Coordinates of C-alpha atoms and ligand atoms in Angstrom, one line a residue:
X707 CA 101.4 114.7 119.4
X708 CA 99.2 115.7 116.5
X709 CA 100.7 117.4 113.4
X710 CA 97.6 118.6 111.7
X711 CA 94.4 120.7 112.1
X712 CA 91.4 120.6 109.8
X713 CA 90.8 123.2 107.1
X714 CA 88.0 121.5 105.4
X715 CA 85.5 119.1 107.0
X716 CA 83.1 116.4 105.8
X717 CA 80.0 115.4 107.7
X718 CA 79.8 111.9 109.0
X719 CA 76.7 110.3 110.5
X720 CA 75.9 107.3 112.6
X721 CA 72.6 105.9 111.5
X722 CA 70.4 104.4 114.2
X723 CA 70.8 100.8 115.3
X724 CA 67.6 99.8 113.4
X725 CA 68.9 101.4 110.2
X726 CA 72.3 99.6 110.7
X727 CA 70.5 96.3 111.1
X728 CA 68.4 96.9 108.0
X729 CA 71.5 98.1 106.0
X730 CA 73.4 94.9 106.9
X731 CA 70.5 92.7 105.7
X732 CA 70.1 94.8 102.5
X733 CA 73.9 94.5 101.9
X734 CA 73.7 90.7 102.1
X735 CA 76.1 90.9 105.2
X736 CA 78.8 92.1 102.9
X737 CA 80.1 95.6 103.9
X738 CA 81.3 96.3 100.3
X739 CA 77.6 96.7 99.5
X740 CA 77.0 99.4 102.2
X741 CA 76.4 103.0 101.1
X742 CA 79.4 105.0 102.4
X743 CA 77.0 107.7 103.7
X744 CA 75.8 105.2 106.3
X745 CA 79.3 104.3 107.5
X746 CA 80.3 106.3 110.5
X747 CA 84.0 105.4 110.5
X748 CA 85.4 103.8 107.4
X749 CA 88.4 101.6 107.9
X750 CA 87.8 99.4 104.8
X751 CA 91.2 100.5 103.3
X752 CA 93.9 103.1 103.6
X753 CA 94.2 103.2 99.8
X754 CA 93.3 106.5 98.2
X755 CA 91.1 107.4 101.2
X756 CA 93.4 109.9 103.0
X757 CA 93.2 113.7 103.3
X758 CA 95.3 115.9 101.1
X759 CA 97.3 118.9 102.4
X760 CA 96.6 122.6 101.6
X761 CA 99.9 122.4 99.5
X762 CA 98.5 119.5 97.5
X763 CA 95.3 121.2 96.8
X764 CA 97.2 124.3 95.7
X765 CA 99.5 122.2 93.5
X766 CA 96.4 120.8 91.7
X767 CA 95.6 124.3 90.4
X768 CA 98.9 124.1 88.5
X769 CA 98.1 120.9 86.7
X770 CA 99.3 121.1 83.1
X771 CA 96.8 119.1 81.1
X772 CA 98.8 118.9 77.9
X773 CA 98.7 115.4 76.3
X774 CA 102.5 115.3 75.9
X775 CA 105.4 117.1 77.6
X776 CA 103.3 118.2 80.6
X777 CA 105.2 120.3 83.2
X778 CA 103.3 118.4 85.9
X779 CA 105.2 115.2 84.7
X780 CA 108.5 117.1 85.0
X781 CA 107.5 118.0 88.6
X782 CA 106.7 114.3 89.4
X783 CA 110.0 113.2 87.8
X784 CA 111.9 115.7 90.0
X785 CA 110.0 114.5 93.1
X786 CA 110.8 110.8 92.4
X787 CA 114.4 111.7 91.8
X788 CA 114.7 113.7 95.0
X789 CA 112.7 111.5 97.3
X790 CA 113.3 108.0 95.8
X791 CA 116.6 108.5 93.9
X792 CA 115.4 107.0 90.6
X793 CA 115.9 108.7 87.3
X794 CA 113.2 107.3 85.0
X795 CA 109.5 107.5 85.8
X796 CA 106.4 106.1 84.0
X797 CA 103.1 107.4 85.5
X798 CA 100.1 105.0 85.7
X799 CA 96.6 105.3 86.9
X800 CA 97.3 103.4 90.1
X801 CA 99.6 100.7 91.5
X802 CA 98.2 97.7 89.6
X803 CA 98.7 99.7 86.4
X804 CA 102.3 100.0 87.3
X805 CA 102.4 96.2 88.0
X806 CA 100.9 95.4 84.6
X807 CA 103.4 97.7 82.9
X808 CA 106.5 96.5 84.7
X809 CA 105.8 92.8 85.2
X810 CA 104.3 92.5 81.7
X811 CA 107.6 93.8 80.4
X812 CA 109.9 91.7 82.6
X813 CA 108.2 88.3 82.7
X814 CA 107.5 85.5 80.4
X815 CA 105.5 82.3 80.5
X816 CA 107.0 79.8 83.0
X817 CA 109.0 82.4 85.0
X818 CA 109.0 82.3 88.8
X819 CA 108.9 85.3 91.1
X820 CA 109.8 85.2 94.8
X821 CA 108.6 88.0 97.1
X822 CA 108.4 88.4 100.9
X823 CA 104.6 88.2 100.4
X824 CA 102.9 89.0 97.1
X825 CA 100.1 91.5 97.5
X826 CA 96.9 90.2 95.7
X827 CA 97.2 92.4 92.6
X828 CA 100.9 91.6 92.3
X829 CA 100.1 87.9 92.4
X830 CA 97.4 88.4 89.8
X831 CA 99.6 90.4 87.4
X832 CA 102.4 87.8 87.7
X833 CA 99.9 85.1 86.9
X834 CA 98.6 87.1 84.1
X835 CA 102.1 87.2 82.6
X836 CA 102.1 83.4 82.7
X837 CA 104.5 83.3 85.7
X838 CA 104.3 81.9 89.1
X839 CA 104.4 84.0 92.3
X840 CA 106.1 82.4 95.3
X841 CA 105.9 83.8 98.9
X842 CA 109.0 83.8 101.1
X843 CA 107.9 85.3 104.4
X844 CA 109.9 84.7 107.6
X845 CA 108.5 82.0 109.8
X846 CA 106.6 83.6 112.6
X847 CA 105.4 86.4 110.3
X848 CA 101.8 85.5 111.2
X849 CA 102.3 84.8 114.9
X850 CA 99.5 86.8 116.5
X851 CA 101.6 88.4 119.2
X852 CA 105.4 88.5 119.4
X853 CA 108.3 91.0 120.0
X854 CA 109.9 90.5 116.6
X855 CA 110.5 94.0 115.2
X856 CA 110.6 93.1 111.5
X857 CA 108.0 90.4 110.8
X858 CA 107.8 91.6 107.2
X859 CA 111.2 90.3 106.2
X860 CA 112.0 88.1 103.2
X861 CA 113.4 84.7 104.2
X862 CA 116.5 84.4 102.1
X863 CA 116.8 80.6 102.7
X864 CA 113.3 80.2 101.2
X865 CA 114.5 82.3 98.3
X866 CA 117.4 79.8 97.7
X867 CA 114.9 76.9 97.9
X868 CA 113.0 78.5 95.0
X869 CA 116.3 78.8 93.1
X870 CA 117.1 75.1 93.8
X871 CA 113.7 74.0 92.7
X872 CA 113.4 76.1 89.5
X873 CA 116.9 77.1 88.5
X874 CA 118.1 80.7 88.4
X875 CA 117.3 81.2 84.7
X876 CA 113.6 80.8 85.6
X877 CA 113.8 83.7 88.1
X878 CA 114.3 87.0 86.2
X879 CA 112.7 89.1 88.9
X880 CA 112.9 89.2 92.8
X881 CA 110.4 91.5 94.5
X882 CA 110.4 92.9 98.0
X883 CA 107.2 94.6 99.4
X884 CA 107.8 97.3 101.9
X885 CA 106.0 97.4 104.2
X886 CA 104.7 93.8 103.8
X887 CA 101.0 94.5 103.3
X888 CA 99.8 90.9 103.2
X889 CA 101.7 90.2 106.4
X890 CA 99.7 92.6 108.6
X891 CA 101.6 95.7 107.3
X892 CA 104.9 94.5 109.0
X893 CA 108.1 96.3 108.2
X894 CA 111.3 95.0 106.5
X895 CA 114.7 95.9 108.0
X896 CA 117.5 97.6 106.1
X897 CA 119.7 94.6 106.8
X898 CA 117.1 92.4 105.1
X899 CA 116.7 94.8 102.1
X900 CA 120.5 94.6 101.6
X901 CA 120.4 90.8 101.9
X902 CA 117.6 90.5 99.3
X903 CA 119.4 92.8 96.9
X904 CA 122.5 90.6 97.2
X905 CA 120.4 87.5 96.6
X906 CA 118.9 89.1 93.5
X907 CA 122.3 90.1 92.2
X908 CA 123.7 86.6 92.8
X909 CA 121.1 85.1 90.6
X910 CA 121.2 87.9 88.1
X911 CA 117.6 88.9 88.7
X912 CA 116.1 92.4 88.5
X913 CA 115.4 93.6 92.0
X914 CA 112.0 95.3 92.1
X915 CA 110.6 97.0 95.2
X916 CA 106.9 97.3 95.8
X917 CA 107.4 100.7 97.4
X918 CA 103.7 101.5 98.2
X919 CA 104.5 102.1 101.9
X920 CA 108.2 103.0 101.7
X921 CA 107.9 106.0 104.1
X922 CA 106.1 104.0 106.8
X923 CA 108.8 101.3 106.4
X924 CA 111.5 104.0 106.8
X925 CA 109.9 105.1 110.0
X926 CA 110.1 101.6 111.5
X927 CA 113.8 101.3 110.5
X928 CA 114.4 104.6 112.3
X929 CA 112.6 103.5 115.4
X930 CA 113.8 99.9 115.6
X931 CA 117.0 99.2 113.7
X932 CA 120.4 99.7 115.2
X933 CA 122.4 102.7 113.7
X934 CA 119.3 104.4 112.2
X935 CA 117.9 106.3 115.1
X936 CA 119.7 109.5 114.1
X937 CA 119.0 109.3 110.4
X938 CA 116.2 111.3 108.9
X939 CA 113.2 109.6 107.3
X940 CA 114.1 111.1 104.0
X941 CA 117.6 109.6 104.2
X942 CA 116.4 106.2 105.2
X943 CA 113.8 106.2 102.5
X944 CA 116.4 107.0 99.9
X945 CA 118.8 104.3 101.2
X946 CA 116.0 101.7 101.2
X947 CA 115.2 102.3 97.6
X948 CA 118.9 102.7 96.6
X949 CA 119.2 98.9 96.5
X950 CA 116.4 98.4 94.0
X951 CA 116.7 98.3 90.2
X952 CA 113.1 99.4 89.7
X953 CA 110.0 100.0 91.8
X954 CA 106.2 99.9 91.5
X955 CA 104.3 102.5 93.4
X956 CA 100.6 103.0 94.3
X957 CA 100.3 106.8 94.9
X958 CA 97.1 105.9 96.9
X959 CA 99.4 104.9 99.8
X960 CA 102.5 106.8 100.6
X961 CA 102.2 109.5 97.9
X962 CA 99.1 110.7 99.8
X963 CA 96.7 111.0 96.9
X964 CA 93.3 109.6 96.0
X965 CA 94.5 108.2 92.7
X966 CA 97.8 107.6 90.8
X967 CA 100.8 105.4 90.6
X968 CA 104.1 104.9 88.7
X969 CA 107.0 102.7 87.8
X970 CA 110.5 104.1 88.4
X971 CA 113.8 102.6 87.3
X972 CA 117.5 103.3 86.8
X973 CA 118.0 101.6 83.4
X974 CA 117.3 103.5 80.2
X975 CA 116.5 100.3 78.3
X976 CA 114.0 99.0 80.9
X977 CA 112.5 102.5 80.9
X978 CA 112.0 102.5 77.2
X979 CA 110.3 99.1 77.2
X980 CA 108.0 99.9 80.1
X981 CA 107.1 103.3 78.5
X982 CA 106.0 101.5 75.4
X983 CA 103.8 99.1 77.3
X984 CA 102.4 102.0 79.3
X985 CA 101.4 103.8 76.1
X986 CA 99.3 100.8 75.3
X987 CA 97.6 100.3 78.6
X988 CA 97.8 103.6 80.6
X989 CA 98.2 106.5 78.2
X990 CA 101.0 108.6 76.8
X991 CA 104.1 108.4 79.1
X992 CA 103.8 111.9 80.5
X993 CA 100.3 111.4 81.9
X994 CA 99.7 107.7 82.2
X995 CA 96.0 107.7 82.7
X996 CA 96.0 110.6 85.1
X997 CA 95.0 114.3 84.9
X998 CA 97.9 116.7 85.2
X999 CA 96.5 118.0 88.5
X1000 CA 96.6 114.4 90.0
X1001 CA 100.2 114.2 89.0
X1002 CA 100.9 117.5 90.7
X1003 CA 99.2 116.3 93.9
X1004 CA 101.2 113.1 93.8
X1005 CA 104.6 114.9 93.3
X1006 CA 103.8 117.1 96.3
X1007 CA 102.5 114.2 98.4
X1008 CA 105.7 112.2 97.9
X1009 CA 107.7 115.1 99.4
X1010 CA 105.4 115.3 102.4
X1011 CA 105.5 111.6 103.0
X1012 CA 109.1 111.6 104.1
X1013 CA 108.8 114.3 106.7
X1014 CA 109.2 113.2 110.3
X1015 CA 106.0 115.1 111.4
X1016 CA 103.9 113.3 108.9
X1017 CA 105.1 109.7 109.2
X1018 CA 105.4 109.9 113.0
X1019 CA 101.8 111.0 113.4
X1020 CA 100.6 108.5 110.8
X1021 CA 102.2 105.4 112.1
X1022 CA 101.8 106.7 115.7
X1023 CA 98.0 106.8 115.2
X1024 CA 98.0 103.1 114.1
X1025 CA 100.1 102.2 117.2
X1026 CA 97.7 104.3 119.4
X1027 CA 94.7 102.3 118.1
X1028 CA 96.4 99.0 118.7
X1029 CA 97.3 100.2 122.2
X1030 CA 93.7 101.1 123.0
X1031 CA 92.6 97.6 122.0
X1032 CA 95.5 95.8 123.7
X1033 CA 94.8 97.8 126.9
X1034 CA 91.3 96.4 126.9
X1035 CA 92.7 92.9 126.4
X1036 CA 91.1 92.4 123.0
X1037 CA 92.6 89.8 120.6
X1038 CA 94.8 92.0 118.3
X1039 CA 97.9 91.2 116.2
X1040 CA 101.0 92.8 117.8
X1041 CA 103.2 94.6 117.2
X1042 CA 100.9 96.6 114.9
X1043 CA 102.1 97.4 111.4
X1044 CA 102.2 100.7 109.6
X1045 CA 98.8 101.2 108.1
X1046 CA 96.3 99.0 110.0
X1047 CA 95.4 97.2 113.1
X1048 CA 94.4 93.5 112.7
X1049 CA 91.9 91.7 114.9
X1050 CA 92.0 87.9 115.5
X1051 CA 88.5 86.8 114.8
X1052 CA 89.0 83.4 116.2
X1053 CA 89.8 85.0 119.5
X1054 CA 86.4 86.6 119.4
X1055 CA 84.3 83.7 118.2
X1056 CA 85.9 80.4 119.0
X1057 CA 82.4 78.9 118.8
X1058 CA 82.0 79.8 115.1
X1059 CA 83.6 77.2 112.7
X1060 CA 85.7 78.6 109.8
X1061 CA 83.1 77.3 107.3
X1062 CA 80.8 79.9 108.9
X1063 CA 83.2 82.8 108.5
X1064 CA 84.0 84.2 112.0
X1065 CA 86.0 87.0 110.4
X1066 CA 83.1 88.1 108.2
X1067 CA 80.8 87.8 111.2
X1068 CA 83.1 90.2 113.1
X1069 CA 83.1 92.7 110.3
X1070 CA 79.3 92.7 110.3
X1071 CA 79.1 93.1 114.1
X1072 CA 81.5 96.0 114.1
X1073 CA 79.1 97.8 111.7
X1074 CA 76.1 96.8 113.7
X1075 CA 77.7 97.9 117.0
X1076 CA 79.2 101.3 116.0
X1077 CA 78.9 102.0 112.3
X1078 CA 82.6 101.0 111.8
X1079 CA 83.5 99.4 108.5
X1080 CA 86.6 97.0 108.4
X1081 CA 87.4 94.2 106.1
X1082 CA 87.8 90.4 106.4
X1083 CA 91.1 88.9 105.3
X1084 CA 90.6 85.2 106.2
X1085 CA 88.4 82.3 105.2
X1086 CA 85.9 84.4 103.3
X1087 CA 88.4 86.5 101.2
X1088 CA 91.0 83.7 100.7
X1089 CA 89.1 80.4 100.6
X1090 CA 91.3 77.3 101.1
X1091 CA 94.5 79.2 101.9
X1092 CA 94.9 78.5 105.6
X1093 CA 95.5 82.1 106.5
X1094 CA 94.8 83.3 110.0
X1095 CA 91.3 84.6 110.4
X1096 CA 92.0 88.3 110.5
X1097 CA 89.9 91.4 110.3
X1098 CA 91.7 94.5 109.2
X1099 CA 91.0 98.0 110.5
X1100 CA 93.0 100.2 108.0
X1101 CA 93.4 103.9 109.0
X1102 CA 93.1 106.5 106.2
X1103 CA 96.0 109.0 106.3
X1104 CA 95.6 112.3 108.2
X1105 CA 91.8 111.8 108.4
X1106 CA 90.6 110.6 111.8
X1107 CA 91.5 111.9 115.3
X1108 CA 91.7 110.6 118.8
X1109 CA 87.9 110.7 119.3
X1110 CA 87.4 108.5 116.3
X1111 CA 90.0 106.0 117.6
X1112 CA 88.2 105.9 121.0
X1113 CA 84.9 105.2 119.2
X1114 CA 86.6 102.4 117.3
X1115 CA 88.0 100.8 120.4
X1116 CA 84.6 101.1 122.2
X1117 CA 82.9 99.5 119.3
X1118 CA 85.4 96.5 119.2
X1119 CA 85.0 96.1 123.0
X1120 CA 81.2 96.2 122.6
X1121 CA 81.2 93.3 120.2
X1122 CA 83.7 91.4 122.4
X1123 CA 81.3 91.7 125.4
X1124 CA 78.5 90.1 123.5
X1125 CA 80.7 87.7 121.5
X1126 CA 78.9 84.5 122.8
X1127 CA 75.6 85.5 121.2
X1128 CA 77.0 86.1 117.7
X1129 CA 76.4 83.5 115.1
X1130 CA 78.2 82.6 111.9
X1131 CA 77.2 83.3 108.3
X1132 CA 76.5 81.2 105.2
X1133 CA 76.8 82.2 101.5
X1134 CA 73.6 82.8 99.6
X1135 CA 75.1 83.8 96.2
X1136 CA 78.6 84.3 94.9
X1137 CA 80.3 85.4 91.7
X1138 CA 81.9 82.9 89.3
X1139 CA 85.5 83.9 90.2
X1140 CA 86.3 82.5 93.6
X1141 CA 89.2 84.9 94.0
X1142 CA 86.9 87.9 93.9
X1143 CA 84.1 86.5 96.0
X1144 CA 84.5 88.8 99.0
X1145 CA 83.8 91.9 96.9
X1146 CA 80.3 90.8 95.9
X1147 CA 79.1 87.6 97.5
X1148 CA 75.9 87.8 99.6
X1149 CA 75.4 86.0 102.9
X1150 CA 72.9 85.4 105.7
X1151 CA 73.2 84.5 109.4
X1152 CA 73.2 80.7 110.1
Ligands
PLP503 C1 97.6 98.8 97.1 C2 98.8 98.0 96.7 C3 99.1 97.6 95.4 C4 98.1 98.0 94.2 O1 97.9 99.4 94.1 P1 96.5 100.0 93.6 O2 96.8 101.4 93.6 O3 95.5 99.5 94.6 O4 96.3 99.4 92.3 C5 100.2 96.9 95.1 N1 101.0 96.5 96.1 C6 100.8 96.8 97.4 C7 101.7 96.3 98.5 C8 99.6 97.5 97.7 O5 99.4 97.8 99.0

């Protein structure tokens, strides 16, 4: 069932096949270089690309642009308290700003930080603070197809291995990312959240949640975990976060806005320290690098994110797309997560060796076939890491409808049909930092 109708529309356009071919060549076979006007359906990311509600647009008109003491900040504080149950809030320009502010406050050179799986910017900010980020995903997290309902969980035993290796004094922070973005957007169970909070308490670490997709995670708990089927999404969301000491949030995900983020916490002392660092990097602590109107939209978005209608249609759409692909017997990661469908590029192109980037070849062919833009998360984006060769199709929130989903599925099927004739790619030029290569490197067909 759909929970929305459109009030404002944006033209989209599918350029001719010839133009798509030319665009790919001009972009150096890197879809980050494509002009968005020539992308028909854009699944590059779900970050900041969603559609705001009429209530959010109305709230923007109430933005208080005062430098200090803005009433928009008070509204955000109330929303975070009501929806997430945390008293103190430090707004930031987006999620990585929140990571800089919090991890820069909590970490020192030589520290070690376990997480179910660190998101890229999290790992980078922990490294930037001189600390080491260690992943503790459950085994089977990256199994391409299984029935396991909570593949995003944190493996507590691996957490204890980290304690054994480094000693608890080296671990001031334990992080849990819900949903687990880097593990195909897989959910974390309430039982696991409790277990991680106990683990963090036992070693006297601050328990931080990366809460970017806390509402999507709550929906999976409601649908899949015993004893939660009769709980509201709002109640489950509050319970999830009740175990954490602090959280980092990208408003571009489950606060349903185009820009924004924040740190929230319970401890007055931690708040004071993060607030000071935020003044240095983000702006005064009642605006944090955002316009008052953006803060209003984020406060309203948080409240909408925990309604049943919203989250059911949101995650339902992702499951629907995965279902269309699975019904056509296409190689897809199952069960699908909360924000994206992942394709197994090696299942498309077993004849293309990893050195010739089968995932990136698939991304290019999806654009050539149907003007669909996805993103590679395999040998091209993460060289030398042994990750599975995945292509992510991330759905923006409240943006596309069933017709778009059908076009996406037809496009993927079209590439699969001519899979034997697709060749690999080689790099022509790349930036100095290997970690950032997929954003700007240029390639050509082998
Ligand atoms: C997007 C994201 C971030 C970073 O947020 P930005 O708003 O992109 O800076 C951090 N953690 C997770 C899990 C994310 O998905």
